[in-house]
Coordinates of C-alpha atoms in Angstrom, one line a residue:
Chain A
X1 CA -13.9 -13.7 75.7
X2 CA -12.8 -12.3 72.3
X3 CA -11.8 -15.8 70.5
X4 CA -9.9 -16.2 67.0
X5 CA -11.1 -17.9 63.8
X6 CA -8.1 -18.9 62.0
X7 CA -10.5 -20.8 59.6
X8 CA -12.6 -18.2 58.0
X9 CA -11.3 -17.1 55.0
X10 CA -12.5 -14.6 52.4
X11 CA -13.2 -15.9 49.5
X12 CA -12.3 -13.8 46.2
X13 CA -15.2 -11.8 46.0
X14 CA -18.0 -13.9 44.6
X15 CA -21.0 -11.8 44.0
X16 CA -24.0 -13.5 45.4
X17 CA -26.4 -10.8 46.0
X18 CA -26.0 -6.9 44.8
X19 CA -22.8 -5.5 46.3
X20 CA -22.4 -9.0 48.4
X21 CA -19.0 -10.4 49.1
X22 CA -19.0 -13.8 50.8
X23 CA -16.5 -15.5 53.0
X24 CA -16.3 -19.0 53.8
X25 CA -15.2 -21.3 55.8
X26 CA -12.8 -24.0 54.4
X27 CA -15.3 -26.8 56.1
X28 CA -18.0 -25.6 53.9
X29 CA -16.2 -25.8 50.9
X30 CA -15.6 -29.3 51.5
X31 CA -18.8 -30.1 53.7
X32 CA -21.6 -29.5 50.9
X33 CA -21.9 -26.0 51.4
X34 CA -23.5 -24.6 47.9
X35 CA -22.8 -20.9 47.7
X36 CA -25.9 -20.3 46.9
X37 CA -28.0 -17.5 48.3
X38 CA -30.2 -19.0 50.5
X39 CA -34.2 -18.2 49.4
X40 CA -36.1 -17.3 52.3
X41 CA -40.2 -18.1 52.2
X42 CA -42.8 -17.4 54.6
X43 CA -43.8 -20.4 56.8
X44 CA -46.7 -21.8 58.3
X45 CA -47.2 -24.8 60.5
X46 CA -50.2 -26.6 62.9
X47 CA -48.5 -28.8 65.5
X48 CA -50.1 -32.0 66.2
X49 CA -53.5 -32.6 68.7
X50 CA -51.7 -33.5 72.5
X51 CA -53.2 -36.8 73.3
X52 CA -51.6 -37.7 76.9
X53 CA -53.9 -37.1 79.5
X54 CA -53.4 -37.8 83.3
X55 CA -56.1 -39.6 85.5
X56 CA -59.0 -38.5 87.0
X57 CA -57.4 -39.2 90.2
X58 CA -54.9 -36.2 89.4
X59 CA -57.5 -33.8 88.4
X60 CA -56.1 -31.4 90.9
X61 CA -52.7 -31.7 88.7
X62 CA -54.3 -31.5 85.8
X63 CA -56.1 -28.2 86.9
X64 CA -52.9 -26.8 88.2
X65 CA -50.1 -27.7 86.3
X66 CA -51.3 -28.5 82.4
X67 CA -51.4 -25.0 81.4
X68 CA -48.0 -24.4 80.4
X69 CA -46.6 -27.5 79.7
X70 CA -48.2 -30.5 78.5
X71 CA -48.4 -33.4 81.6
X72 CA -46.0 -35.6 79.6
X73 CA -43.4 -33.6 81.1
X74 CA -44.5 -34.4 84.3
X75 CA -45.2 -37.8 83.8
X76 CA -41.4 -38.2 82.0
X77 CA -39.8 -37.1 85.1
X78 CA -37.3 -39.2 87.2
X79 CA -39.0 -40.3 90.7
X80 CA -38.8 -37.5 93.1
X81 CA -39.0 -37.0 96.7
X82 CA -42.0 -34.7 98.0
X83 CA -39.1 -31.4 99.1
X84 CA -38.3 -32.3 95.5
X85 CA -42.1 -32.4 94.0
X86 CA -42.7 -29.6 96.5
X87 CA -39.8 -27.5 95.3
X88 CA -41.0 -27.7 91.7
X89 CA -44.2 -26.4 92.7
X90 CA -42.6 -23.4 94.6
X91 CA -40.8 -23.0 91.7
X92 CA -43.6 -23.0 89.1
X93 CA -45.0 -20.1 91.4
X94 CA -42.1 -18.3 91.9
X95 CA -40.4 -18.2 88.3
X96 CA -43.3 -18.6 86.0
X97 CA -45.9 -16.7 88.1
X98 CA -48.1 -19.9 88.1
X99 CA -51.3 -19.2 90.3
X100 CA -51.0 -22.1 92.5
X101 CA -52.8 -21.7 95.6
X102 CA -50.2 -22.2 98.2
X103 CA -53.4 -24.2 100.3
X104 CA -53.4 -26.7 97.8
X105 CA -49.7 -27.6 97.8
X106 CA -49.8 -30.6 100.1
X107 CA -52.3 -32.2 97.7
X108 CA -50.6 -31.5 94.5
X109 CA -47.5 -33.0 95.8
X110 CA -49.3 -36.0 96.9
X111 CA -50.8 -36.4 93.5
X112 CA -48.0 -36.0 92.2
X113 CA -46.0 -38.6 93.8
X114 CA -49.2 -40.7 93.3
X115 CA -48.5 -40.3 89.9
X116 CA -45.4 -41.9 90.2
X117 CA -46.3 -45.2 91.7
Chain B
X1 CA -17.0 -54.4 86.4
X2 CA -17.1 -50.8 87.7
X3 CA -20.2 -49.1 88.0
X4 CA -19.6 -46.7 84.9
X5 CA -19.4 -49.8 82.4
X6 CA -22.7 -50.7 83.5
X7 CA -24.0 -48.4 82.6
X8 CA -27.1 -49.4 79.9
X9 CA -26.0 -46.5 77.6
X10 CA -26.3 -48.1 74.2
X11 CA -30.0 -49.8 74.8
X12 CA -31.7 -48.1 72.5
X13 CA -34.1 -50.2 70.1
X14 CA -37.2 -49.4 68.7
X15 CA -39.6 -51.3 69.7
X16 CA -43.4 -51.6 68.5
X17 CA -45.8 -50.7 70.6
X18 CA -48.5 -53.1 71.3
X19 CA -52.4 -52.1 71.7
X20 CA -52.8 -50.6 75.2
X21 CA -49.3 -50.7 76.1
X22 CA -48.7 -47.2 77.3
X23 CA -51.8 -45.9 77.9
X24 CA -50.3 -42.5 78.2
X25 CA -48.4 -42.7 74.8
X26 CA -49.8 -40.0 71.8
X27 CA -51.9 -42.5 68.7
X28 CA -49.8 -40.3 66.0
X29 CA -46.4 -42.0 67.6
X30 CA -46.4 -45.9 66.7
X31 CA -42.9 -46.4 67.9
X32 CA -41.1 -46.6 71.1
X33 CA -37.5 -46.1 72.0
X34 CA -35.9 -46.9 74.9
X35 CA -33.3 -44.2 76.1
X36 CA -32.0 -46.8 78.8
X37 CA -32.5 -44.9 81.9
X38 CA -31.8 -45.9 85.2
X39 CA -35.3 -46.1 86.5
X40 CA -36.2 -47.9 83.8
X41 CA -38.3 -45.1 82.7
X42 CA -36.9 -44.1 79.3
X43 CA -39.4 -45.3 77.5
X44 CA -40.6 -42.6 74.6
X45 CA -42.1 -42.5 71.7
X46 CA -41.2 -41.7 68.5
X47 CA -43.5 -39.3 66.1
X48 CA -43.8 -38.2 62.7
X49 CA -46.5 -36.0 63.8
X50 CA -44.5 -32.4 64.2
X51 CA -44.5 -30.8 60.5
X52 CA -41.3 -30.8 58.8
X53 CA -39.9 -33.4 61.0
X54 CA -39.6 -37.3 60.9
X55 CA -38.7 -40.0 63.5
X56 CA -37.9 -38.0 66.3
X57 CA -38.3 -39.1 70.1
X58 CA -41.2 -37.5 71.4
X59 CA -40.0 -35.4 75.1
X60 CA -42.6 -33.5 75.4
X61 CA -45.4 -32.1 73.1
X62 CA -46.1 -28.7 74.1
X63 CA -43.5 -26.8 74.1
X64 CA -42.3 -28.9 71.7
X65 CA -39.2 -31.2 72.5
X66 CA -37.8 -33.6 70.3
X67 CA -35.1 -35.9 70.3
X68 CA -33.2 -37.4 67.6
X69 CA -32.3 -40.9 67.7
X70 CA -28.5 -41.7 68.0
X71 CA -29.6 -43.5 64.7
X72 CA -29.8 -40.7 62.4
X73 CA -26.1 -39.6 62.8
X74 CA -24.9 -43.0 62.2
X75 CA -22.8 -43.0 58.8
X76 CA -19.6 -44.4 57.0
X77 CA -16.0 -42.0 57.8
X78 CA -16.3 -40.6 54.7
X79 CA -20.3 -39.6 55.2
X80 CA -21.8 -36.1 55.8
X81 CA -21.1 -35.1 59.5
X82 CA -24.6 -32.9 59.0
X83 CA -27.5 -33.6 61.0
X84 CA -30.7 -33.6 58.0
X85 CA -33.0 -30.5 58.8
X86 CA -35.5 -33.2 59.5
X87 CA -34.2 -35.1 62.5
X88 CA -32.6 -32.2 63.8
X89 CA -33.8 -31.8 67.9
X90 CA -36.4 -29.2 68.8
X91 CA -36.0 -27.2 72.4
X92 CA -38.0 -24.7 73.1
X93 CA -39.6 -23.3 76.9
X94 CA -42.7 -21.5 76.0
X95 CA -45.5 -23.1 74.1
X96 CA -46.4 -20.0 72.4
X97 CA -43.5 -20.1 69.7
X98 CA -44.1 -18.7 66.2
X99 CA -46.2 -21.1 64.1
X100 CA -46.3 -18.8 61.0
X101 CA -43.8 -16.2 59.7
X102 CA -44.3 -13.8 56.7
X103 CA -40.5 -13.6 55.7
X104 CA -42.0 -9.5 54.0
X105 CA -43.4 -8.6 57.2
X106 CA -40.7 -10.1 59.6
X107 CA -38.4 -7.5 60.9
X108 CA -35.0 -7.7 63.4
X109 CA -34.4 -5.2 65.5
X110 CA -31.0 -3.7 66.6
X111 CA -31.6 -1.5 69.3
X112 CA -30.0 -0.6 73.2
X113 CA -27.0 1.3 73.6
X114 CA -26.4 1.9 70.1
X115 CA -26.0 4.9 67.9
X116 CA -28.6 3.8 64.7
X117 CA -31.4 2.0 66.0
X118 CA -32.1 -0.7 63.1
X119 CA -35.4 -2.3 61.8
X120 CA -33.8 -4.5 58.8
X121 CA -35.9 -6.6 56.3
X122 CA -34.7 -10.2 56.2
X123 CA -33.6 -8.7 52.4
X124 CA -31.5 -6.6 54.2
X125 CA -29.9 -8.6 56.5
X126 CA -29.0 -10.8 53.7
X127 CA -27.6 -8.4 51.9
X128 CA -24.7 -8.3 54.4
X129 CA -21.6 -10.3 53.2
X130 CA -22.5 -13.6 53.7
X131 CA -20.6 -16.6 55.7
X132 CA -20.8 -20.1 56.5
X133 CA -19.7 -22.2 59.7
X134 CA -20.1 -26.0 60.6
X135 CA -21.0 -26.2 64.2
X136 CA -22.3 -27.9 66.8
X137 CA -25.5 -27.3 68.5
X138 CA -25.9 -29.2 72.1
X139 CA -28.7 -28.3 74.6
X140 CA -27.2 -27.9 78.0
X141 CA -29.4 -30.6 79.4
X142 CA -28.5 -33.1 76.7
X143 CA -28.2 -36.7 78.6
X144 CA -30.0 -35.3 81.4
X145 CA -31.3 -39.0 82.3
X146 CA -28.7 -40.5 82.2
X147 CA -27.4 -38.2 85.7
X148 CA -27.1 -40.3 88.9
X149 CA -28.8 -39.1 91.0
X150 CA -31.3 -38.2 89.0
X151 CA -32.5 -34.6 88.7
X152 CA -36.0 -33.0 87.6
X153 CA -35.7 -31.4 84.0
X154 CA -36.2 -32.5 80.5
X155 CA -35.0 -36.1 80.5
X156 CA -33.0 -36.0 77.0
X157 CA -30.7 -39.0 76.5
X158 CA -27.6 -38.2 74.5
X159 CA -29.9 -36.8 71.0
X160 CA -30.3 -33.4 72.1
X161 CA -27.6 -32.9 70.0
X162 CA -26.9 -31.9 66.1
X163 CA -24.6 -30.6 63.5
X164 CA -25.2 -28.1 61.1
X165 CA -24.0 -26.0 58.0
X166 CA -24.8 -22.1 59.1
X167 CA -25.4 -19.6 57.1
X168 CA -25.9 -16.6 58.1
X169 CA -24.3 -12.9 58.4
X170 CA -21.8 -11.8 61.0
X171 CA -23.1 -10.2 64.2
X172 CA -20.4 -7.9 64.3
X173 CA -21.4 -6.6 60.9
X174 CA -24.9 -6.0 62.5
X175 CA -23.6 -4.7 65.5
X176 CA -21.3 -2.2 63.3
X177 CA -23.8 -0.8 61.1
X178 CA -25.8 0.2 64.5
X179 CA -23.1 1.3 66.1
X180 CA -22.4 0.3 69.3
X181 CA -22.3 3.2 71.9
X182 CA -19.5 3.8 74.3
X183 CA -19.7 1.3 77.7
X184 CA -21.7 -1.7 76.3
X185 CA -21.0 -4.9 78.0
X186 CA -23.2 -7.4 76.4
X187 CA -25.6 -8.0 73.5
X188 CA -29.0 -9.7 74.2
X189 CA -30.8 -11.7 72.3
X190 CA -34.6 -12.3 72.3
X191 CA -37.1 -14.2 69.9
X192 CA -40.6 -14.6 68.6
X193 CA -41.2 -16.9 71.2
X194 CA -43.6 -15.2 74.1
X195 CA -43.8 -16.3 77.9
X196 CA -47.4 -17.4 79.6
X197 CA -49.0 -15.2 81.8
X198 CA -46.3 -12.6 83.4
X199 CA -43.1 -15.5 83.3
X200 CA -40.0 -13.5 82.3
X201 CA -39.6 -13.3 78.5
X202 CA -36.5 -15.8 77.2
X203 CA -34.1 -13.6 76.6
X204 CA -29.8 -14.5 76.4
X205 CA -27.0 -12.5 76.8
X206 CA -23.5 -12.7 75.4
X207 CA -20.2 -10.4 76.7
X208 CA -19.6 -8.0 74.2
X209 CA -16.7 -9.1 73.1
X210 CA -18.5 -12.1 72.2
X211 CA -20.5 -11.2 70.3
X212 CA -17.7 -9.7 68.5
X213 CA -15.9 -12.6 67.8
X214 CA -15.6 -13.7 64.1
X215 CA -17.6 -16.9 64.4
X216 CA -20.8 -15.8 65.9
X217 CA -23.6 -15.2 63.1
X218 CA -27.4 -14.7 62.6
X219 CA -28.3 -17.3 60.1
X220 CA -30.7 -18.0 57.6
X221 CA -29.5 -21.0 56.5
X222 CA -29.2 -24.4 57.8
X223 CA -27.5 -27.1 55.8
X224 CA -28.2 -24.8 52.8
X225 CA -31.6 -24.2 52.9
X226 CA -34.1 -22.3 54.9
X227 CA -34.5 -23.3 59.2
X228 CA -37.1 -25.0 60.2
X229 CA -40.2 -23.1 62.2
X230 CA -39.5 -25.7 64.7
X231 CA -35.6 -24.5 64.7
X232 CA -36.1 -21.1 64.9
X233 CA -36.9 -19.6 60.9
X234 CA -36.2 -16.8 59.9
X235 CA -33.1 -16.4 61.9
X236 CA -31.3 -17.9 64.7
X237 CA -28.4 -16.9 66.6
X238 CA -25.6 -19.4 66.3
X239 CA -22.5 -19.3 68.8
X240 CA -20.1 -22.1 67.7
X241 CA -18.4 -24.1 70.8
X242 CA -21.1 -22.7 72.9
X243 CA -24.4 -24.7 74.5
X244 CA -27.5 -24.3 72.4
X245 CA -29.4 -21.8 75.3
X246 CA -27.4 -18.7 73.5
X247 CA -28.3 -19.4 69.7
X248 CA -31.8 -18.3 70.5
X249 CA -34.4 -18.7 68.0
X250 CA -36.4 -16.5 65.6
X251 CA -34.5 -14.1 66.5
X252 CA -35.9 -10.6 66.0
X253 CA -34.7 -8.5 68.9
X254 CA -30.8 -7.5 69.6
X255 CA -29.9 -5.1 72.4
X256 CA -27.3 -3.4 73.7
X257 CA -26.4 -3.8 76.9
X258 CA -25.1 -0.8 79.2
X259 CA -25.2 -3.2 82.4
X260 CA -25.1 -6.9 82.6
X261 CA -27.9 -8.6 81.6
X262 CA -29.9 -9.4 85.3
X263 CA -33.1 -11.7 83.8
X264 CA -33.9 -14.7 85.1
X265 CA -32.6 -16.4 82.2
X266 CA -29.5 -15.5 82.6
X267 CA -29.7 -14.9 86.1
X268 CA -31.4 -17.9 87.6
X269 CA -31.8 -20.6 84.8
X270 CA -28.8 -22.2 83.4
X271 CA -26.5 -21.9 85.9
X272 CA -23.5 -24.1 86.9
X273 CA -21.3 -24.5 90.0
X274 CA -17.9 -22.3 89.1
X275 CA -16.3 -25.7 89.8
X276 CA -14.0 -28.0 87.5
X277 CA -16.6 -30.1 85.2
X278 CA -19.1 -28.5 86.6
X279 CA -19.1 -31.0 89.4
X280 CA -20.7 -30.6 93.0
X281 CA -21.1 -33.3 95.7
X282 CA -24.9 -34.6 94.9
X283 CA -27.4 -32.9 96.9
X284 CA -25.5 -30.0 97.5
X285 CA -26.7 -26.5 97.4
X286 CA -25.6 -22.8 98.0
X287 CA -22.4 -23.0 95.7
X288 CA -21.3 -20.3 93.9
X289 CA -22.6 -20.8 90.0
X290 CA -21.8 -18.9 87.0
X291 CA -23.6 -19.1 83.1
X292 CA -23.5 -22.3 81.2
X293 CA -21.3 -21.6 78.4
X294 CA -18.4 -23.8 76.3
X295 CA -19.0 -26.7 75.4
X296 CA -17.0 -30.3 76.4
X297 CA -15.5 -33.0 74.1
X298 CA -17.8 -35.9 73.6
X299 CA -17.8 -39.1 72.0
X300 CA -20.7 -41.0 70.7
X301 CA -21.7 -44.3 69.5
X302 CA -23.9 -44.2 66.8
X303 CA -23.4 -47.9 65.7
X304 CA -21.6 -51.6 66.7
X305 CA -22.3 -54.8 65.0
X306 CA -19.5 -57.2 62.8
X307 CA -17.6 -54.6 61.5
X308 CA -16.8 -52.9 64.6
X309 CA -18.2 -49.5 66.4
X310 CA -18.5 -46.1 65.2
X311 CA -19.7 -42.8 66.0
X312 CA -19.4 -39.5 66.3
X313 CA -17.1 -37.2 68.3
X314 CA -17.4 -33.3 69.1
X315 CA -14.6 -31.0 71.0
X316 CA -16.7 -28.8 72.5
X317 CA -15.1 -25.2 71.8
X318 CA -12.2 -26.8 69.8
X319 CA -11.7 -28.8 67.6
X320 CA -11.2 -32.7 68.1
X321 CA -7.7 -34.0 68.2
X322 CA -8.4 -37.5 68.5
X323 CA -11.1 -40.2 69.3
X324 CA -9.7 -43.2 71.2
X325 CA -11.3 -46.7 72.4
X326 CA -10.1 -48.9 75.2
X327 CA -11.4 -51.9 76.1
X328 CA -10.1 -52.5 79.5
X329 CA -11.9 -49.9 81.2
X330 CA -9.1 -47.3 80.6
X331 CA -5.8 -48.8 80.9
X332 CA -4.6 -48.6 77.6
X333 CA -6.4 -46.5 74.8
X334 CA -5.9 -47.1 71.0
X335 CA -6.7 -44.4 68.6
X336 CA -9.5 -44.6 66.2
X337 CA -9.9 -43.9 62.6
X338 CA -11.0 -40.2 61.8
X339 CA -13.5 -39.1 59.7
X340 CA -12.7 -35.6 57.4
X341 CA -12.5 -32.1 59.3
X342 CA -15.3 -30.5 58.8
X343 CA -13.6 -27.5 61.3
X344 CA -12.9 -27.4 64.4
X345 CA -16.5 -26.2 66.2
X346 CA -18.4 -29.0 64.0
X347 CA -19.1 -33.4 64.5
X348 CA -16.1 -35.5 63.4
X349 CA -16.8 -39.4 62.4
X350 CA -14.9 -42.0 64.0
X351 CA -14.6 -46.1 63.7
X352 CA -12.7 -48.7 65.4
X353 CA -12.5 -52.3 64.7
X354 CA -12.4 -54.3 68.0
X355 CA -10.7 -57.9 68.9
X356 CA -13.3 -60.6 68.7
X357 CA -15.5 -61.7 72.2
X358 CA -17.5 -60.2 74.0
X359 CA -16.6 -56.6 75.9
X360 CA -17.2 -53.3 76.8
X361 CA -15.7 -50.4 74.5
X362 CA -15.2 -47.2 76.1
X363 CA -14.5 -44.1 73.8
X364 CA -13.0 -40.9 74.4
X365 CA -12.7 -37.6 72.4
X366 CA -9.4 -35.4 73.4
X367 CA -9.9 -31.7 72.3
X368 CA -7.3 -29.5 70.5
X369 CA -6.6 -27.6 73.7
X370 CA -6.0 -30.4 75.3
X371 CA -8.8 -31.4 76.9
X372 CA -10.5 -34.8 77.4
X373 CA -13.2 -36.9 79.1
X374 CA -13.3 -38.8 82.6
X375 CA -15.0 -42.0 83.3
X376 CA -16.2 -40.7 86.9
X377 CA -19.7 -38.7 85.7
X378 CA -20.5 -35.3 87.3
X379 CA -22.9 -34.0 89.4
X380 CA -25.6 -30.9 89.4
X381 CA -28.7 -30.5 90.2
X382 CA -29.4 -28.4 86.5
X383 CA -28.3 -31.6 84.7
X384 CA -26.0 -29.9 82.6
X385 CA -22.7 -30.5 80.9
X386 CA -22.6 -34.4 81.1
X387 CA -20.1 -35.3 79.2
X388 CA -18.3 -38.6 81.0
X389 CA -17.1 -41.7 78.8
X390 CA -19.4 -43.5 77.3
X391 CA -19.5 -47.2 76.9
X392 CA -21.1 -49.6 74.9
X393 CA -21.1 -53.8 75.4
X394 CA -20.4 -55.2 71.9
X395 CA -19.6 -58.9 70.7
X396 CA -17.5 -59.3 67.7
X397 CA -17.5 -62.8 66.3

């Protein structure tokens, strides 16, 4: 799907960097663009502690599910049916390679809709 | 009033959060918001606590997703259309994504079917021409809660959404200096990002041709300065018009594809019914689906009160013609003030002044191909591609 961009233009040749040209589009001539060269420095970030826990009562969720994703996810999700609950778990297995034991299914979905009351 | 209009789209207030009120809610986010969801469960909080980042609606901690409040693009016609580096959303799948990256050491690969195999230096990938491009970056789940029925997913409202000044180099010019052999069919993208356990690695694929086109870039730049770690620094993919799944993040790994890219990422995830809008009948399944990828005009509103309503309008993978309001639930539509053109693939202002009383505006964003939004919302069970009319009640003394 080869599209056309009628609005980049070339700019005359405005040597930013050794041997550089630079093009342009008209919208960041008039949108704050700077024409500067853009200085690049190494980065370096902690993200913040996760302090949402589930209940006790959904330890077997929290065992089984919390190892990916934080349970906010979970608990931010619309209310679902159990095929629906179920078929997340199937697909937690099937997509992500989660180590779910099949056997426990029926009790993580139940949990899980518990979760939702 | 038709069930569209009802829709509570615009209750969104920030609310404080008394002692023990959520019980569940993080200590470092002090604020709630209230994404007006139909369950009444779009209560979130809003965090200062991710570095570089300020006010943003908390989705989910780890892997990060943030929100940014329909707040922060508010603005006067003549404002900035760009989204500030700080309130810009955060999306990524895996919670291992790059916390720390020595901009000597880093290194982006060029490799596949291609004739020079490239390592290049971030030195040397800025020593390519350089070019700039406004566009729109829009997760393909953005508004995911507001779908009816609902379906499982990241429950964004309609902030997973931003505008940004790129700068970057060309991927063709990359693509030309490896030399791309004879019978590729797409380019794929990967990043620093790394799966758990033995999940597929996120990887994205574009048609060749695509990634040939003029307005496809790696960038360095985002609203003239460096990305974020949280958006994908050193280098990010950006693919104007297109949803936000392709302009992967720290981005170190481009290959050359001899045969269609068959990951689950492109293969399973982020799929749509090959159906107008996008649209199935709820609950159904076994349709044929095909890759998310342009984007669909959208109107916002970012603010109502005395002086009338305002927002901001995108045309998906064009630019945006006009922005209209009605307030009598589509029979007549009256154009709205523009804001400047920041090109075509990038936000546009808008403002109306509306008659005094009480009523519900509808606003609607017509593309410069010609198309538009519908007040009748679509239906998949991804969540993707909402983009139906969106209505806010206002009362103008």
């Amino acid at each position: 799907m080869m599209r056309r961009l009628g609005t980049i233009v070339a700019l005359a040749a405005v040597a930013l960097l050794a041997g550089c040209e630079r093009y342009a589009t008209p919208e960041s001539l008039r949108g704050g663009g700077t024409g500067a060269p853009i200085a690049l420095t190494s980065q370096s970030i902690t993200l913040p502690d996760e302090t949402v826990t589930l209940p006790a009562s959904a330890d077997i969720v929290t065992v089984n599910c919390t190892a990916c994703h934080s349970p906010d996810l979970i608990l931010a999700q619309p209310k679902l049916k159990p095929e629906q609950w179920q078929a997340e778990v199937t697909k937690m297995r099937g997509a992500y390679k989660a180590t779910i034991d099949e056997q426990d299914d029926g009790k993580i979905v139940a949990a899980l809709l518990a979760l939702q009351k | 009033m038709a069930e569209w209009l009802r829709q509570p789209i615009a209750r969104r207030s920030a609310l404080t959060l008394g002692a023990g009120a959520l019980a569940s809610s993080p200590l470092w986010a002090q604020l709630l918001v209230d994404l007006g969801f139909s369950q009444g469960d779009g209560r979130r909080p809003l965090t200062d606590a991710f570095p570089g980042k300020r006010g943003m609606i908390l989705q989910r901690a780890r892997a990060p997703l943030l929100e940014t409040p329909m707040a922060a693009f508010d603005g006067e016609l003549g404002a900035s259309t760009f989204t500030p580096n700080d309130r810009f959303f955060v999306r990524w799948h895996y919670a291992d994504i790059p916390l720390s990256v020595d901009v000597d050491a880093f290194r982006l690969q060029v490799g596949g079917a291609v004739n020079r195999p490239l390592s290049l230096s971030l030195k040397q990938v800025q020593a390519l021409p350089q070019v700039e491009i406004a566009a729109v970056n829009q997760c393909s789940g953005n508004s995911r809660g507001l779908f009816g029925p609902r379906v499982p997913g990241a429950q964004w409202g309609n902030g997973a959404i931003g505008n940004a000044l790129w700068t970057g180099v060309r991927l063709r010019d990359l693509l030309e200096r490896a030399g791309v052999a004879p019978g590729a069919v797409q380019v794929q993208f990967a990043g620093l990002d790394r799966p758990p356990g033995d999940a597929p690695w996120f990887a994205k694929s574009l048609t060749i041709d695509h990634a040939r086109a003029d307005e496809v870039i790696v960038a360095y730049g985002m609203n003239g300065t460096q990305l974020p770690l949280l958006n994908g620094f050193p280098l990010r993919l950006i693919v104007p018009g297109w949803f936000s799944t392709y302009w992967v993040k720290a981005l170190d790994r481009i290959t050359v594809l001899s045969a269609p890219d068959t990951g689950y990422w492109m293969d399973k995830a982020y799929r749509i019914p090959a159906t107008p809008r996008a649209s199935v009948v709820p609950g159904a399944k076994d349709f044929p689906t095909v890759p998310i990828g342009r984007m669909l005009p959208r109107a916002f509103f970012t603010r109502a009160d005395a002086g009338g309503v305002r927002g901001i309008a995108l045309g998906g993978d064009a630019g945006v013609a006009k922005v209209e309001w009605s307030i009598d639930g589509g029979k007549s539509w009256h154009a709205a003030q523009l804001g400047h053109d920041a090109g075509r693939y990038g936000f546009r202002r808008w403002a109306a002044s509306v008659p005094p009383g009480a009523q519900t505006v509808a606003v609607r964003t017509t593309n410069t191909s010609g198309a538009t939004q519908r007040f009748d919302p679509i239906w998949n069970p991804g969540g993707y591609m909402r983009n139906s009319i969106e209505t806010m009640k206002v009362t103008q003394a």
